[in-house]
CSV table of C-alpha atoms in Angstrom, one decimal:
chain,number,residue,atom,x,y,z
A,9,MET,CA,-26.8,118.7,75.8
A,10,ALA,CA,-27.3,122.4,76.4
A,11,GLY,CA,-30.9,122.0,75.2
A,12,TRP,CA,-31.5,119.5,78.0
A,13,TRP,CA,-30.7,122.1,80.7
A,14,ARG,CA,-33.2,124.5,79.1
A,15,VAL,CA,-36.0,122.0,78.9
A,16,LEU,CA,-35.6,120.7,82.5
A,17,PRO,CA,-36.6,123.9,84.3
A,18,ARG,CA,-39.7,124.3,82.0
A,19,ALA,CA,-40.7,120.7,82.7
A,20,ALA,CA,-40.2,121.1,86.4
A,21,GLY,CA,-42.4,124.3,86.3
A,22,ARG,CA,-45.2,122.6,84.3
A,23,TYR,CA,-45.0,119.1,85.8
A,24,PRO,CA,-43.1,119.4,89.1
A,25,TRP,CA,-44.2,116.1,90.5
A,26,PRO,CA,-43.2,113.7,87.6
A,27,THR,CA,-40.1,115.7,86.8
A,28,ASN,CA,-38.8,115.5,90.4
A,29,VAL,CA,-39.7,111.9,90.8
A,30,LEU,CA,-38.0,110.9,87.5
A,31,LEU,CA,-34.9,112.8,88.3
A,32,TYR,CA,-34.8,111.2,91.8
A,33,THR,CA,-35.3,107.8,90.3
A,34,ALA,CA,-32.5,108.3,87.7
A,35,LEU,CA,-30.0,109.5,90.3
A,36,PHE,CA,-31.0,106.7,92.8
A,37,SER,CA,-30.6,104.1,90.0
A,38,ALA,CA,-27.2,105.5,89.0
A,39,GLY,CA,-26.1,105.1,92.6
A,40,ASP,CA,-26.8,101.4,92.3
A,41,ALA,CA,-24.8,101.2,89.1
A,42,LEU,CA,-21.9,103.0,90.7
A,43,GLN,CA,-22.1,100.6,93.7
A,44,GLN,CA,-21.8,97.6,91.4
A,45,ARG,CA,-18.9,99.2,89.5
A,46,LEU,CA,-17.0,100.0,92.8
A,47,ARG,CA,-17.5,96.4,94.0
A,48,GLY,CA,-16.0,95.1,90.7
A,49,CYS,CA,-19.2,93.3,89.7
A,50,ARG,CA,-20.6,92.9,86.2
A,51,ALA,CA,-23.5,95.1,85.5
A,52,ASP,CA,-26.6,93.6,87.0
A,53,TRP,CA,-29.4,95.5,85.2
A,54,ARG,CA,-32.1,93.4,87.0
A,55,GLN,CA,-30.8,94.7,90.3
A,56,THR,CA,-30.7,98.3,89.0
A,57,ARG,CA,-34.3,97.8,87.7
A,58,HIS,CA,-35.3,96.8,91.2
A,59,VAL,CA,-33.7,99.9,92.7
A,60,ALA,CA,-35.4,102.0,90.0
A,61,THR,CA,-38.7,100.4,90.8
A,62,VAL,CA,-38.4,101.1,94.5
A,63,ALA,CA,-37.3,104.7,93.8
A,64,VAL,CA,-40.1,105.5,91.3
A,65,VAL,CA,-42.9,103.7,93.1
A,66,PHE,CA,-42.0,104.8,96.6
A,67,HIS,CA,-38.9,106.9,97.3
A,68,GLY,CA,-39.4,109.7,94.7
A,69,ASN,CA,-43.1,110.1,95.5
A,70,PHE,CA,-42.6,109.9,99.2
A,71,ASN,CA,-39.9,112.5,99.1
A,72,TYR,CA,-41.9,114.8,96.9
A,73,VAL,CA,-45.0,114.6,99.2
A,74,TRP,CA,-43.0,114.6,102.4
A,75,LEU,CA,-40.9,117.7,101.6
A,76,ARG,CA,-44.0,119.6,100.6
A,77,LEU,CA,-45.9,118.5,103.8
A,78,LEU,CA,-42.9,119.6,105.9
A,79,GLU,CA,-43.0,123.0,104.1
A,80,ARG,CA,-46.7,123.4,104.7
A,81,ALA,CA,-46.5,122.4,108.4
A,82,LEU,CA,-43.3,124.4,109.0
A,83,PRO,CA,-43.2,127.3,106.5
A,84,GLY,CA,-40.2,129.6,106.1
A,85,ARG,CA,-36.5,129.6,106.4
A,86,ALA,CA,-35.9,130.9,109.9
A,87,PRO,CA,-33.1,129.0,111.7
A,88,ARG,CA,-35.6,127.6,114.3
A,89,VAL,CA,-38.0,126.4,111.5
A,90,ILE,CA,-35.2,124.8,109.5
A,91,LEU,CA,-33.9,122.9,112.5
A,92,ALA,CA,-37.5,121.7,113.2
A,93,LYS,CA,-37.8,120.4,109.6
A,94,VAL,CA,-34.4,118.6,109.8
A,95,LEU,CA,-35.4,117.0,113.1
A,96,CYS,CA,-38.8,115.9,111.8
A,97,ASP,CA,-37.2,114.6,108.6
A,98,GLN,CA,-34.7,112.5,110.6
A,99,ALA,CA,-37.2,111.2,113.2
A,100,LEU,CA,-40.0,110.4,110.8
A,101,GLY,CA,-38.9,110.5,107.2
A,102,GLY,CA,-35.6,108.7,107.6
A,103,PRO,CA,-36.9,105.5,109.2
A,104,VAL,CA,-39.8,105.3,106.7
A,105,ALA,CA,-37.4,105.6,103.7
A,106,VAL,CA,-34.8,103.1,105.0
A,107,SER,CA,-37.6,100.6,105.9
A,108,ALA,CA,-39.3,101.0,102.5
A,109,PHE,CA,-36.0,100.4,100.7
A,110,TYR,CA,-35.1,97.1,102.4
A,111,LEU,CA,-38.7,95.8,102.3
A,112,GLY,CA,-39.2,96.8,98.7
A,113,MET,CA,-35.9,95.3,97.5
A,114,SER,CA,-36.6,92.1,99.4
A,115,ILE,CA,-40.1,91.8,97.9
A,116,LEU,CA,-38.8,92.4,94.3
A,117,GLN,CA,-35.9,89.9,94.8
A,118,GLY,CA,-38.4,87.3,95.9
A,119,LYS,CA,-36.8,86.6,99.3
A,120,ASP,CA,-38.5,84.1,101.6
A,121,ASP,CA,-38.1,86.4,104.6
A,122,ILE,CA,-38.8,89.9,103.4
A,123,PHE,CA,-38.0,91.4,106.8
A,124,LEU,CA,-34.6,89.8,107.2
A,125,ASP,CA,-32.5,92.7,105.8
A,126,LEU,CA,-34.7,95.2,107.6
A,127,ARG,CA,-34.1,93.4,111.0
A,128,GLN,CA,-30.4,92.9,110.4
A,129,LYS,CA,-29.5,96.3,108.8
A,130,PHE,CA,-32.0,98.9,109.8
A,131,TRP,CA,-30.4,100.4,112.9
A,132,ASN,CA,-26.9,100.5,111.4
A,133,THR,CA,-28.2,102.1,108.2
A,134,TYR,CA,-30.3,104.6,110.1
A,135,LYS,CA,-27.3,105.6,112.3
A,136,SER,CA,-25.1,105.9,109.1
A,137,GLY,CA,-27.8,108.1,107.6
A,138,LEU,CA,-27.7,110.4,110.6
A,139,MET,CA,-24.1,111.3,109.7
A,140,TYR,CA,-25.2,112.4,106.2
A,141,TRP,CA,-28.8,113.4,105.9
A,142,PRO,CA,-29.1,116.2,108.5
A,143,PHE,CA,-26.4,118.2,106.7
A,144,VAL,CA,-28.1,117.5,103.3
A,145,GLN,CA,-31.5,118.6,104.6
A,146,LEU,CA,-30.1,121.6,106.4
A,147,THR,CA,-28.8,122.8,103.0
A,148,ASN,CA,-32.0,121.7,101.3
A,149,PHE,CA,-34.4,123.6,103.6
A,150,SER,CA,-32.3,126.7,103.8
A,151,LEU,CA,-31.1,127.2,100.2
A,152,VAL,CA,-33.1,125.1,97.7
A,153,PRO,CA,-36.4,126.4,96.3
A,154,VAL,CA,-39.4,124.1,97.2
A,155,PRO,CA,-40.1,123.0,93.6
A,156,TRP,CA,-36.5,121.6,93.4
A,157,ARG,CA,-36.2,120.0,96.8
A,158,THR,CA,-37.0,116.4,95.7
A,159,ALA,CA,-34.5,116.7,92.8
A,160,TYR,CA,-31.8,118.0,95.2
A,161,THR,CA,-32.6,115.1,97.6
A,162,GLY,CA,-32.2,112.8,94.6
A,163,LEU,CA,-28.8,114.3,93.7
A,164,CYS,CA,-27.6,113.8,97.3
A,165,GLY,CA,-29.4,110.5,97.3
A,166,PHE,CA,-27.0,109.3,94.5
A,167,LEU,CA,-24.3,108.9,97.1
A,168,TRP,CA,-26.7,107.5,99.7
A,169,ALA,CA,-28.1,105.0,97.1
A,170,THR,CA,-24.5,103.9,96.4
A,171,PHE,CA,-24.1,103.1,100.1
A,172,LEU,CA,-27.6,101.8,100.6
A,173,CYS,CA,-27.4,99.4,97.6
A,174,PHE,CA,-24.0,98.2,98.8
A,175,SER,CA,-25.5,97.5,102.3
A,176,GLN,CA,-28.4,95.7,100.8
A,177,GLN,CA,-26.2,93.5,98.5
A,178,GLY,CA,-23.7,92.4,101.2
A,179,GLY,CA,-22.9,95.0,103.8
A,180,ASP,CA,-24.2,95.4,107.3
A,181,GLY,CA,-25.5,98.9,107.0
A,182,THR,CA,-22.4,100.6,108.4
A,183,LEU,CA,-20.0,102.9,106.7
A,184,LYS,CA,-17.1,100.9,108.1
A,185,SER,CA,-18.2,97.8,106.2
A,186,ALA,CA,-18.6,99.8,103.0
A,187,PHE,CA,-15.1,101.4,103.3
A,188,ALA,CA,-13.5,98.0,104.3
A,189,SER,CA,-15.0,96.4,101.3
A,190,LEU,CA,-13.6,99.1,99.0
A,191,ARG,CA,-10.2,99.0,100.7
A,192,THR,CA,-10.1,95.2,100.3
A,193,LYS,CA,-11.1,95.4,96.6
A,194,GLY,CA,-8.4,98.0,96.0
A,195,THR,CA,-5.8,96.0,97.8
A,196,ASN,CA,-6.7,92.8,95.8
A,197,GLU,CA,-6.4,94.7,92.6
A,198,VAL,CA,-2.9,96.0,93.5
A,199,GLU,CA,-1.6,92.6,94.7
A,200,SER,CA,-3.0,90.4,92.0
A,201,PRO,CA,-0.7,90.2,88.9
A,202,PRO,CA,-2.3,91.0,85.6
A,203,GLU,CA,-3.7,88.1,83.5
A,204,LYS,CA,-1.7,87.0,80.5
């Protein structure tokens, strides 16, 4: 295991784009697996493959390019510049990422109306993201070196993906529905007697 941590920085130095995208994809997919576990579902590897596909085809690449573009447009770590990056990320990057997730998952799942989840859940999901992502990106833009920003976003995206996949599978895009579902599941486990 220790060898893995020595190889990773070298890989990121030599091949920053694929290393960041693959790390992002692995963490995003793990978020889906955790979401399934928390909901008490059997492992649905097809669902996780869909999430991984959306992450590797769009999200990881988009984040890599987007974060570098923001750094080029607004270089530095001055407080005013960091705030401008966070605002741009939330006003432009956030809506694109949420839309791509719902559309991508609907396409991969073969839904008849690929815009249904987007129409029903976009605003709730976007508002929920505004309670999480500005703080993540504030840390990202002020403390994380540019070559590692996509990987850091993926690390924080692990929690976001858990919520996002829950919302796509049955929630309404609000944190309230996610916590209510977990509370209900926990209550049912306590109340139901063990099987004999």
